[in-house]
XYZ file of C-alpha atoms in Angstrom:
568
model
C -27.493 5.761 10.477
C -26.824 8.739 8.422
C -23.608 9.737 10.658
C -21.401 7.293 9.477
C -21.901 8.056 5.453
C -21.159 12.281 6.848
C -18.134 10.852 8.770
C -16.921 9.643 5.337
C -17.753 12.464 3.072
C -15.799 14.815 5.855
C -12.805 12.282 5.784
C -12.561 12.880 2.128
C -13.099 16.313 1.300
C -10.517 16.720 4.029
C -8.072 14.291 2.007
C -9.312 16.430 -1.407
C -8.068 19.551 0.228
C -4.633 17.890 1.552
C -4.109 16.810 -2.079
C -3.584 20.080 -3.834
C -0.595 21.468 -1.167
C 1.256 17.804 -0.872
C 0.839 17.513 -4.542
C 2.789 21.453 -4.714
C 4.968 19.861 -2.504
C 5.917 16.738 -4.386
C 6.286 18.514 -8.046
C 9.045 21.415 -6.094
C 10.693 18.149 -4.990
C 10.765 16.772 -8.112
C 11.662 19.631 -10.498
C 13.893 21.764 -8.172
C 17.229 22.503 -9.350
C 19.000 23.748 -6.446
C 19.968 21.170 -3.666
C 20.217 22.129 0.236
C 23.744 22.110 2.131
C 21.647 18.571 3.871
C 21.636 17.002 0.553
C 25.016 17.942 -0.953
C 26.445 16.477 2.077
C 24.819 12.943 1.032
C 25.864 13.110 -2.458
C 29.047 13.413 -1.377
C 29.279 10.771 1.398
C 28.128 8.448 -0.889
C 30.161 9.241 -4.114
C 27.249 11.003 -5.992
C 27.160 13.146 -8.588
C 23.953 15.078 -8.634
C 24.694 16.355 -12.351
C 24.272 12.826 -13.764
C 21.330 12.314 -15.960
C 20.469 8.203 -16.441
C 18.294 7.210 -18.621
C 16.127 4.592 -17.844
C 18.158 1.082 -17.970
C 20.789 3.312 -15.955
C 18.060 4.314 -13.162
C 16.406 0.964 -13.127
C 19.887 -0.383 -12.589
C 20.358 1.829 -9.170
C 17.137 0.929 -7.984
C 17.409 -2.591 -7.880
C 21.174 -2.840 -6.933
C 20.248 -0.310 -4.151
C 17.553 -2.367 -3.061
C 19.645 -5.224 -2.929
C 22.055 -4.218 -0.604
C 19.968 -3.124 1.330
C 17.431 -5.662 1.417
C 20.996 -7.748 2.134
C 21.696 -5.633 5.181
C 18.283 -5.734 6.916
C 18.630 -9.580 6.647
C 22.100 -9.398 8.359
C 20.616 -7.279 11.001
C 17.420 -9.809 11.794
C 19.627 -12.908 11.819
C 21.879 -11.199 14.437
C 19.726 -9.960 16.601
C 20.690 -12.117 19.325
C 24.056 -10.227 19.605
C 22.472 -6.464 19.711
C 22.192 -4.450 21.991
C 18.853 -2.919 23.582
C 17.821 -6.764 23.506
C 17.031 -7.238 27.290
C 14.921 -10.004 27.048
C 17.161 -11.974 24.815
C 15.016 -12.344 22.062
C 16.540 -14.854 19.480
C 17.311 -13.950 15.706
C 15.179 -15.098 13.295
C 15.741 -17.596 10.965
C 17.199 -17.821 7.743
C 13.937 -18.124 6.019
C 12.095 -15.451 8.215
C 14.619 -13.433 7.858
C 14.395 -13.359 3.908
C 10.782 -13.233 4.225
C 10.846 -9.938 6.738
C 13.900 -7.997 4.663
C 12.156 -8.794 1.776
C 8.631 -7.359 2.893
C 9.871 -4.381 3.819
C 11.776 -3.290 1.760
C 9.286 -3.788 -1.163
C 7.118 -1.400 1.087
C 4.567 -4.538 1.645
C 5.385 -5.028 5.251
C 4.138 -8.459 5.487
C 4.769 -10.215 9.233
C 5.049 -13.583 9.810
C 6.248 -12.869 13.323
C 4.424 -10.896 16.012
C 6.534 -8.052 16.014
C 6.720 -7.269 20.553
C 7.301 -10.764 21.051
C 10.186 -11.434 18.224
C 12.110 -8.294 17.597
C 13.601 -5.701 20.325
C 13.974 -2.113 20.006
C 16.884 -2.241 18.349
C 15.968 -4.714 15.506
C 12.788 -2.702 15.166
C 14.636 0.703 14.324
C 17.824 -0.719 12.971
C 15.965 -3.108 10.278
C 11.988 -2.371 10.600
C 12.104 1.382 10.706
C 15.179 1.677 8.326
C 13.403 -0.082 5.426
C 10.287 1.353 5.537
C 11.912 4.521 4.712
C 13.821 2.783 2.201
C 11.548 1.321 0.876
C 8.372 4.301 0.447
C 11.518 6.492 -0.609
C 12.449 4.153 -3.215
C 8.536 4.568 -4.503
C 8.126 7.641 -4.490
C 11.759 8.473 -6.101
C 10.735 5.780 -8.823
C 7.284 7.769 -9.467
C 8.909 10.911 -9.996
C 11.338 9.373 -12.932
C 8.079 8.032 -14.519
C 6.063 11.051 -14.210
C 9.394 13.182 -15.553
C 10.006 10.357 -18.149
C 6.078 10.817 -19.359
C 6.741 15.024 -19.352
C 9.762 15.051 -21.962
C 10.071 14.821 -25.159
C 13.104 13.884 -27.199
C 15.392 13.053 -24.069
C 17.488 10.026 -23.326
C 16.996 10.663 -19.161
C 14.585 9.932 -16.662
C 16.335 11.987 -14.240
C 19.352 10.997 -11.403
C 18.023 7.994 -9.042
C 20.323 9.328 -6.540
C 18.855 12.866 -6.549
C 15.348 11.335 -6.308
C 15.733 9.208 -3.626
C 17.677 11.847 -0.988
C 15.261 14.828 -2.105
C 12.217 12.096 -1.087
C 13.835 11.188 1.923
C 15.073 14.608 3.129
C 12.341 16.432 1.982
C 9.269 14.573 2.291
C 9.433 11.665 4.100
C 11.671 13.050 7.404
C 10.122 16.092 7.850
C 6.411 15.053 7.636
C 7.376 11.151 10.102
C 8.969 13.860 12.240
C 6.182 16.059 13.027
C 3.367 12.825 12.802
C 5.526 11.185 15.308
C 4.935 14.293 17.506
C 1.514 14.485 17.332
C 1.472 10.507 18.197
C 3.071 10.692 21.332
C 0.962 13.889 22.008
C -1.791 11.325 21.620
C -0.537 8.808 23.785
C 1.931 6.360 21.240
C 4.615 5.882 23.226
C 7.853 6.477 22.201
C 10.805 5.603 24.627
C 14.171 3.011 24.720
C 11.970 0.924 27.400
C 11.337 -2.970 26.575
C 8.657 -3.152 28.798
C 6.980 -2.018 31.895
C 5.474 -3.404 34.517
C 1.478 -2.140 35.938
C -0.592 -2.848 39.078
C -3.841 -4.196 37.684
C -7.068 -3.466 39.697
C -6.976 -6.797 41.062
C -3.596 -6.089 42.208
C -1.816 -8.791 39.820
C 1.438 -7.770 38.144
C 0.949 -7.011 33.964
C 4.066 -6.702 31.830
C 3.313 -4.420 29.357
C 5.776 -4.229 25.937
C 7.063 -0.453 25.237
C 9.498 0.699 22.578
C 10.054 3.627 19.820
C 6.256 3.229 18.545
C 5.581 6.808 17.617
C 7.898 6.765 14.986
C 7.520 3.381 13.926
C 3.781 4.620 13.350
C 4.341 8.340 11.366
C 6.728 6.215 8.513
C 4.523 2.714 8.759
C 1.455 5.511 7.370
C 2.853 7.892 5.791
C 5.226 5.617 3.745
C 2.009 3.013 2.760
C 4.063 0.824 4.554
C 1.851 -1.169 6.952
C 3.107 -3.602 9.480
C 3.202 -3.301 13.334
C 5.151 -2.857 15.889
C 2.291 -5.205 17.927
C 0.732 -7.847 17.167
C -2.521 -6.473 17.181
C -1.192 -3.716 14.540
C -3.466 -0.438 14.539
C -5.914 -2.606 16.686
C -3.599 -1.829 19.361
C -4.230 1.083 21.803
C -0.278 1.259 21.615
C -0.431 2.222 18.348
C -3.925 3.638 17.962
C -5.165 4.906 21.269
C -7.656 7.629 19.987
C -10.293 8.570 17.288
C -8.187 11.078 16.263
C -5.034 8.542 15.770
C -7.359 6.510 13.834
C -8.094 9.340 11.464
C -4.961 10.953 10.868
C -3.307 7.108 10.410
C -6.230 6.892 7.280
C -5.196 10.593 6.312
C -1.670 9.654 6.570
C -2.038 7.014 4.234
C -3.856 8.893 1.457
C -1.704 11.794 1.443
C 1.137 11.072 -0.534
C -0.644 8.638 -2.944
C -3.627 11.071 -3.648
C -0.631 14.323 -3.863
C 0.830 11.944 -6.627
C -1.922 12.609 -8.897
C -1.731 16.431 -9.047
C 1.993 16.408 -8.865
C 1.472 14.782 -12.079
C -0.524 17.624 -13.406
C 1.300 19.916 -12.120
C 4.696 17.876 -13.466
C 2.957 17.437 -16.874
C 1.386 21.323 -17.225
C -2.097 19.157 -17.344
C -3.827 19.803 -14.157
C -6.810 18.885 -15.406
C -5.411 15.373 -16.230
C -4.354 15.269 -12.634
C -7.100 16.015 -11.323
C -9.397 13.154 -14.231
C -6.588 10.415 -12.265
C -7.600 11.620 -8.713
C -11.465 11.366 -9.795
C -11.219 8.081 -10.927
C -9.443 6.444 -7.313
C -12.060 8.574 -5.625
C -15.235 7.047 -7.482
C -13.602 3.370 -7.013
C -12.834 4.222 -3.513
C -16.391 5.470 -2.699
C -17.607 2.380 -4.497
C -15.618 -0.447 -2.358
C -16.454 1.509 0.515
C -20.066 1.689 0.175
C -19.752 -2.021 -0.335
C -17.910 -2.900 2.712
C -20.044 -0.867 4.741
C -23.397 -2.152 3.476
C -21.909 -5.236 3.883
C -20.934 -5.287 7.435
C -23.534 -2.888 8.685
C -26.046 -5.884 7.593
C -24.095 -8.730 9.461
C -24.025 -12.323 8.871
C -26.996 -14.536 8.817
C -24.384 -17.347 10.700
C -24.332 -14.704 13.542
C -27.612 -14.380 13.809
C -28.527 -17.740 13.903
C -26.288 -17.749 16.974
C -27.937 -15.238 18.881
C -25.818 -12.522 18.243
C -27.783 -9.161 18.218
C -26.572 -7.144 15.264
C -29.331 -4.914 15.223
C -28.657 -1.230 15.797
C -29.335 0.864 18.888
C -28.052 3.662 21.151
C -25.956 1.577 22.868
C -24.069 -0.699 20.500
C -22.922 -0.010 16.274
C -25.237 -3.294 15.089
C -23.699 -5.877 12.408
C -21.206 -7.919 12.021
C -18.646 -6.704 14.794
C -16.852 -10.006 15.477
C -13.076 -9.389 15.212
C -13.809 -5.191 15.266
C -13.121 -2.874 18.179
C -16.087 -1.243 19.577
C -14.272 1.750 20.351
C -14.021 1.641 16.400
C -17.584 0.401 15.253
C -18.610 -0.789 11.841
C -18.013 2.816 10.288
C -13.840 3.832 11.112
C -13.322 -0.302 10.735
C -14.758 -0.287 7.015
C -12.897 3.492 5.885
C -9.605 2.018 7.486
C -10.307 -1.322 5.901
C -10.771 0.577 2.388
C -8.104 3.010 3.064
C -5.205 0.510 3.973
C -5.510 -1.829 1.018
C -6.506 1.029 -1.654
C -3.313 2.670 -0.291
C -1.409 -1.011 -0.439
C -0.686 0.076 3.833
C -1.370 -3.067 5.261
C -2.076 -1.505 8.699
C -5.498 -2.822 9.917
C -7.019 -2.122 13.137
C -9.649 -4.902 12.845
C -9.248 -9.194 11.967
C -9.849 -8.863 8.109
C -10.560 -12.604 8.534
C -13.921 -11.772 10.231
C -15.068 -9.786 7.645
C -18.300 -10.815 5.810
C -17.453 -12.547 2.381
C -18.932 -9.155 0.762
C -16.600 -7.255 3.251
C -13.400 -9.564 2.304
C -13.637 -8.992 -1.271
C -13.233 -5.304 -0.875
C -9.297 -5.262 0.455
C -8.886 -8.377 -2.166
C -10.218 -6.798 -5.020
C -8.644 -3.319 -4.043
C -5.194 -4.806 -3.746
C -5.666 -7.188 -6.852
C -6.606 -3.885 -8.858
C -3.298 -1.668 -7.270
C -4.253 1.225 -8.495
C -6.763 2.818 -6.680
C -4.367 5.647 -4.859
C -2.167 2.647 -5.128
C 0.781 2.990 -2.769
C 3.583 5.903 -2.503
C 4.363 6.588 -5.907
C 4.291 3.152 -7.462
C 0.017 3.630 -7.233
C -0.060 6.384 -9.460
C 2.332 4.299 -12.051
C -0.112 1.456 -12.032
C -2.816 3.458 -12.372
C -1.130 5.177 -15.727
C -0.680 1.811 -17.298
C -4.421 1.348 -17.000
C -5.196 4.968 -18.308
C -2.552 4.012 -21.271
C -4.722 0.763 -22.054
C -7.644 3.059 -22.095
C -6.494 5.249 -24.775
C -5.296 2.371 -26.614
C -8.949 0.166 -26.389
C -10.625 3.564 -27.756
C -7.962 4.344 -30.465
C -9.001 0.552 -31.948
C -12.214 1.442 -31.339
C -11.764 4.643 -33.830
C -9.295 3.185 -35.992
C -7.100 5.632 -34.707
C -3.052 5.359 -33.553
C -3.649 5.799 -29.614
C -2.555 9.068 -28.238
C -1.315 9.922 -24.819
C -0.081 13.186 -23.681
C 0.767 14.003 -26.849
C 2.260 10.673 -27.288
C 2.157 8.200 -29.744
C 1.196 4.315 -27.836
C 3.089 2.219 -30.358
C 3.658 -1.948 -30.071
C 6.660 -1.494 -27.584
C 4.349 0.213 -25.068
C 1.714 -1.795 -25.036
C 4.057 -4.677 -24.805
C 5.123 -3.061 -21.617
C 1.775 -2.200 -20.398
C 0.734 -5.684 -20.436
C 3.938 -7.214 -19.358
C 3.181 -5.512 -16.496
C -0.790 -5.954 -16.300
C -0.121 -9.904 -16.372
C 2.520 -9.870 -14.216
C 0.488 -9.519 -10.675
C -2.284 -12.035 -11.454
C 0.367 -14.393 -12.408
C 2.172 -14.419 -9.781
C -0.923 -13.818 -7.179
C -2.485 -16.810 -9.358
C 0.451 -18.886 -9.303
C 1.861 -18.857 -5.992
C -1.989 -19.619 -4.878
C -2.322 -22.530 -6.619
C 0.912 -23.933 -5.978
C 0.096 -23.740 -2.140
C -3.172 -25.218 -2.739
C -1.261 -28.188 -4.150
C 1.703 -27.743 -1.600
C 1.379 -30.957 0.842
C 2.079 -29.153 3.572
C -0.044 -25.861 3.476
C -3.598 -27.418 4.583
C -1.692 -27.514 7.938
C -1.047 -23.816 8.621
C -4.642 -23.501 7.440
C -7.414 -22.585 10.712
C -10.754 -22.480 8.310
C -10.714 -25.548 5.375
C -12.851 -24.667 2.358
C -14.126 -22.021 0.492
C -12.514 -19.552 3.254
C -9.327 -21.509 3.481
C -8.842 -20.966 0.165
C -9.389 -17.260 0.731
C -6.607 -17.149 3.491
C -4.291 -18.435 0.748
C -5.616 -15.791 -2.537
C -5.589 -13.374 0.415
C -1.840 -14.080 0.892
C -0.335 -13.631 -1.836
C -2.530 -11.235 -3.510
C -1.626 -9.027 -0.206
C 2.134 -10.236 -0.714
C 2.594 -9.568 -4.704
C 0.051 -6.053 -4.185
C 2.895 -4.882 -1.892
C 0.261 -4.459 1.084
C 1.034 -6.894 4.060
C -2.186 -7.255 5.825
C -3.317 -10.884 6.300
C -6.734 -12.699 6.750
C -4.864 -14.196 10.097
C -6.189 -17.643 10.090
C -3.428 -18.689 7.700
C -0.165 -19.424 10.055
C 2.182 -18.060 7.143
C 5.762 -18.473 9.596
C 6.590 -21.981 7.250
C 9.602 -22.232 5.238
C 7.389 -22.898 2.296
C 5.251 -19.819 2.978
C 8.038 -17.304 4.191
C 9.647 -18.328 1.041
C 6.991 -18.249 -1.377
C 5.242 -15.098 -0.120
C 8.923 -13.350 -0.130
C 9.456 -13.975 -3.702
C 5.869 -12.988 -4.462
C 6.351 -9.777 -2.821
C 9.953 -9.365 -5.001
C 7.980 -10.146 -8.342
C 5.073 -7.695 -7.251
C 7.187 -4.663 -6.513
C 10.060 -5.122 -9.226
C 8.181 -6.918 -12.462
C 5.799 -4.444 -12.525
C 7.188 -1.183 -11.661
C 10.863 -2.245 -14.456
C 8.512 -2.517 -17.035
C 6.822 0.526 -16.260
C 9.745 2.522 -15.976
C 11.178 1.147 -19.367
C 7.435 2.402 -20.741
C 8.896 6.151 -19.175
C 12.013 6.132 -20.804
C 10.586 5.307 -24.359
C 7.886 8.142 -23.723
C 10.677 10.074 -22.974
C 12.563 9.644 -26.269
C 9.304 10.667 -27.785
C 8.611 13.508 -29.771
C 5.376 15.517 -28.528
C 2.914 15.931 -31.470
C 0.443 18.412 -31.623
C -3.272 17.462 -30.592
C -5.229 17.166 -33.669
C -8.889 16.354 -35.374
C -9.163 12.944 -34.034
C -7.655 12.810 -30.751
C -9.189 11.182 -27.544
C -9.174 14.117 -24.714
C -8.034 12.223 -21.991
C -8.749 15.442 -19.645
C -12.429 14.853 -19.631
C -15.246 13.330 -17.483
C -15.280 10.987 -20.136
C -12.015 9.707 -19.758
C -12.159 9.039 -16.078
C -15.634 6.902 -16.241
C -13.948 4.971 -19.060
C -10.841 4.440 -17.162
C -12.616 3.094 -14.271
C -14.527 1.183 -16.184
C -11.206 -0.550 -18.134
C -9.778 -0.911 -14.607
C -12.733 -2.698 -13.182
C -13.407 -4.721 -16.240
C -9.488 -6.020 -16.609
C -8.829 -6.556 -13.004
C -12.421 -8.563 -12.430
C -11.774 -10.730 -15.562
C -8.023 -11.418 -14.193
C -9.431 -12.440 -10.648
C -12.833 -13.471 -11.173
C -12.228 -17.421 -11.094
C -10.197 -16.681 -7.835
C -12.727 -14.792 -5.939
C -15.588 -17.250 -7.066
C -13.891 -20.013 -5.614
C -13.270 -18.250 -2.370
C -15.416 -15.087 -1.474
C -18.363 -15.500 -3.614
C -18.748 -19.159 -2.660
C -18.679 -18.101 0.834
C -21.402 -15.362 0.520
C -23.607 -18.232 -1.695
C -23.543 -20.755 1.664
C -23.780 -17.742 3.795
C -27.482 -16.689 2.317
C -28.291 -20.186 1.444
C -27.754 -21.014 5.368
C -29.562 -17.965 6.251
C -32.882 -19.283 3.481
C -32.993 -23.164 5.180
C -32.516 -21.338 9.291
C-alpha cells in the first residue's frame, strides 16, 4: 500500500524540477525585448504595433474585444458545420444554444461539453473551432498573467505592457512549440492522429466495429498543456484514444502542472523575489498534497453502499481494492485520485474516471479545489487568483498589527482591496446563484439521474466547474437544455472575465505605485510564515463561501453513507 503514496511523491518532485526551467522560460517570454522574424510577421498582418505600451483599461479592452470575436467566430463555425468539409458522416450543426454554450466554454479555457464530442462534431469542426480556441483561449491566460505579474513589478508606470505582444510571444513561443513536440510523443504512444472519420475492425467474433478516428494527438498536447480540458471522446482521458498508456496518463498530469506551477517562479524571477516565488509554489503544493491525501484515503476505503452489495473492495494482488465503480482498472484507485486532484487544481477538466462515482469524501476534493481556483489554478489566470488571496493575507495581518498592509513594497490601500474582493465574491456568487436558480428552475429536476442530496451535487458541481473555468462534470446531470447550455455559458463568461478585469485593474494601480523601502514593521511575505498563513486565509475564505453548499450536497451524502453503513 505504500507504492501508491511513492508514485505521488515521484510525480511531484518531478513537477518541482520542471518548474524552475518552464518558469526561466516564461519570465524570457515575458521580459524579452527583441521579437523573432515569426512574430514581426503577425504584428504586421494584423495591424500591430509592438512599441505600444497600454495601460490597464487599454489591455483589458483588447482582451475582451479579442475574445469576442473570436468567441463570435467559433460559434459561426459550430452552427455551420453541416456545410464543412471533412464531415463524411453528415453530422448536423449544433444549435443556437449549444453553440453559445460550446464557443463560450472554450474560449474561457473551461472546456465544458454538453455534446459527446465523436458523435457531434467532425474533424473539421474539432480543429477549426475546438482546437482553435483552446489555444486562444490558454494564450489569452497566460498573456493576461504576464501583464499582472509585470503590472505588480513596476513602480510609477501607467502600462501593463502590449496585449498584442503578450498574446503572439505565448502562442509562438510557448504554447506551439511545447503542443508540437507533446503531440509527437502522443502518437509515439499510440493517440492517433490522422484526417480519418472512422475505421472499420474485425472483432474476434468476426462482427464488424466502427471505430471513430480524427486529429487526437494534437487535440490532446493543447487540451493539457493549455488547462484546457474537454475531449475529443466521450469518454475524455478515460479513453484509450486519448490515453492508451501509463505513461500518457502521467505526462497528461505533468502537462497540466507545468505551466501553472512555472507561473509561480516566473513571478520571482519577474519580481527579483525568488524566494516569494518559490513561498506561492509551497503553498499550492501543501493544499495539493492535502486534497490528495483526502481523495485517496477516501476512495482507497470504499463505500459502505458497495459493500453492502457484495462488492469486494478489499485489497489484494490481483485487484487495487475500494471504491472502483466508474474507474479504469488499468488506472486503479492511485493515477484516478492524482489525475482527479491534478485536473481540477489545474481548472483542466480532463478526467479519465466518472467523477460522479466518486465517494462523497472523494467529490468534495475537485469541488472544493475548483471553488478555491487557486491552487496552481489554471494557465496564468491560477497564479492571479492565488495573488488576490496572498494580498488579503497581508491585509488581515496589517489589521491585525495596526499596520498599513504592505505588498512587494506596495502600499494595499481601499481601492485594492475593493478589487480583491470584487473579485473574491464574484465566483461564489455566481457558482451560488446559478445553483440555486436551477434548483428552483421547473424544468431542471428532469435532466437530473440521482434526486437528493447528490442531485443537488450534480447541479453545485455544474456550475462551480462552469464559473472555475474547469469543464469536467459529475455526468449524471444531462446539461444539453436550453436552460442549462445557457446558464452554464454565462457562468463560465462571469467566471473567467469578472474575476480576472478586476484583477488586472488591481495590476495597473500597483503599477502606478511607488515602491517604498521595507521598514521596522513590515510583514515578510517571503517566509514559511507567510505561506502557512496564506493557506490558511485561502482555506478559511473559500470553506466559509461554500460551506452551506457542500453541506447540503457532499457532506449530507457522506452522513447517510456511514449512517447506512452503522444500521447494515
Amino acid at each position: 500500500m505504500w507504492l501508491p503514496w511513492m508514485e505521488f511523491a515521484v510525480v511531484l518532485t518531478v513537477v518541482a524540477l520542471l518548474t524552475v526551467p518552464m518558469g526561466q522560460w516564461l519570465a524570457r517570454c515575458f521580459t524579452s525585448e527583441h521579437h523573432t522574424w515569426l512574430e514581426r510577421m503577425t504584428y504586421g498582418a494584423i495591424g500591430i504595433n509592438p512599441q505600444e505600451r497600454m495601460g490597464w483599461q487599454h489591455y483589458g479592452i483588447a482582451l475582451v474585444l479579442s475574445n469576442a470575436v473570436m468567441m463570435l467566430l467559433g460559434y459561426l463555425i459550430l452552427r455551420m458545420q453541416c456545410g464543412l468539409p471533412l464531415n463524411p458522416l453528415d453530422l448536423a450543426a449544433q444549435t443556437p444554444d449549444l453553440a453559445f454554450n460550446t464557443a463560450a466554454s472554450f474560449i474561457t479555457n473551461t472546456n465544458w461539453q454538453s455534446y459527446g464530442g465523436e458523435s457531434s462534431l467532425s474533424n473539421a469542426t474539432q480543429m477549426a473551432a475546438i482546437t482553435y480556441l483552446m489555444f486562444a483561449g490558454a494564450t489569452t491566460g497566460v498573456a493576461v498573467g504576464a501583464g499582472f505579474v509585470r503590472g505588480l513589478a513596476r513602480s510609477s508606470s501607467q502600462d501593463v505592457g502590449n496585449y498584442w505582444v503578450d498574446f503572439v510571444r505565448v502562442l509562438w513561443r510557448v504554447l506551439l512549440p511545447l503542443s508540437l513536440v507533446m503531440a509527437l510523443v502522443y502518437v509515439w504512444q499510440g493517440i492517433p492522429q490522422t484526417l480519418s472519420t472512422e475505421a472499420i475492425a474485425t472483432t474476434l467474433e468476426g462482427a464488424q466495429q466502427q471505430l471513430m478516428m480524427g486529429p487526437v494527438a494534437s487535440f490532446e498536447s493543447i487540451k493539457h498543456l493549455g488547462t484546457n480540458g474537454g475531449g475529443f471522446f466521450s469518454m475524455n482521458a478515460a479513453h484509450p484514444f486519448e490515453n492508451p498508456t501509463p505513461l500518457t496518463n502521467v505526462l497528461h498530469i505533468l502537462s497540466m502542472l507545468l505551466i501553472p506551477a512555472g507561473m509561480t517562479y516566473a513571478f520571482g524571477s519577474m519580481l527579483l523575489r525568488r524566494r516569494q516565488g518559490w513561498v506561492l509554489f509551497g503553498a499550492c503544493m501543501v493544499m495539493f498534497v492535502g486534497f490528495l491525501s483526502l481523495v485517496f484515503v477516501a476512495e482507497q476505503g470504499g463505500s459502505a453502499l458497495l459493500e453492502r452489495t457484495g462488492a469486494d473492495q478489499q485489497w489484494s494482488q490481483t485487484q487495487p481494492g475500494g471504491n472502483m465503480e466508474g474507474k479504469e482498472l488499468r488506472f486503479g484507485i492511485a493515477d484516478t485520485a492524482l489525475f482527479v486532484t491534478t485536473t481540477t487544481a489545474a481548472t483542466t477538466g480532463s478526467v479519465n474516471a466518472m467523477h460522479d462515482s466518486l465517494t462523497p469524501l472523494g467529490g468534495i476534493t475537485p469541488m472544493a479545489l475548483m471553488m478555491l481556483n487557486c491552487v496552481f489554478g489554471g494557465d496564468g489566470v491560477g497564479l492571479i487568483n492565488l495573488i488576490q488571496y496572498a494580498i488579503l493575507t497581508v491585509f488581515l495581518a496589517g489589521m491585525m498589527i495596526g499596520r498599513t498592509p504592505e505588498f512587494l513594497g506596495k502600499k494595499i490601500e481601499v481601492r485594492e482591496m475593493k478589487l480583491v474582493m470584487l473579485s473574491v465574491l464574484a465566483h461564489p456568487i455566481s457558482i451560488l446563484g446559478f445553483t440555486a436558480l436551477a434548483s428552483l428552475w421547473p424544468d431542471a429536476a428532469a435532466s437530473l439521474n440521482n434526486r437528493g442530496p447528490h442531485g443537488f451535487s450534480e447541479i453545485l458541481y455544474a456550475y462551480a466547474s462552469a464559473t472555475a473555468n474547469n469543464g469536467s462534470a459529475f455526468a449524471g446531470l444531462n446539461a444539453n437544455t436550453p436552460f442549462f447550455n445557457t446558464t452554464i455559458g454565462l457562468a463560465m463568461i462571469a467566471g473567467r472575465f469578472l474575476t480576472m478585469l478586476p484583477l488586472l485593474a488591481l495590476a495597473g494601480g500597483m503599477a502606478a505605485k511607488a515602491t517604498v523601502p521595507a521598514g521596522p514593521g513590515t510583514f515578510p511575505t517571503a517566509t514559511p510564515l507567510f505561506m502557512g498563513l496564506l493557506v490558511f486565509v485561502v482555506l478559511v475564505v473559500g470553506g466559509l463561501t461554500f460551506l452551506p453548499a457542500l453541506a447540503l450536497g457532499p457532506v449530507i451524502e457522506h452522513l447517510q453513507m456511514l449512517m447506512g453503513q452503522l444500521y447494515a
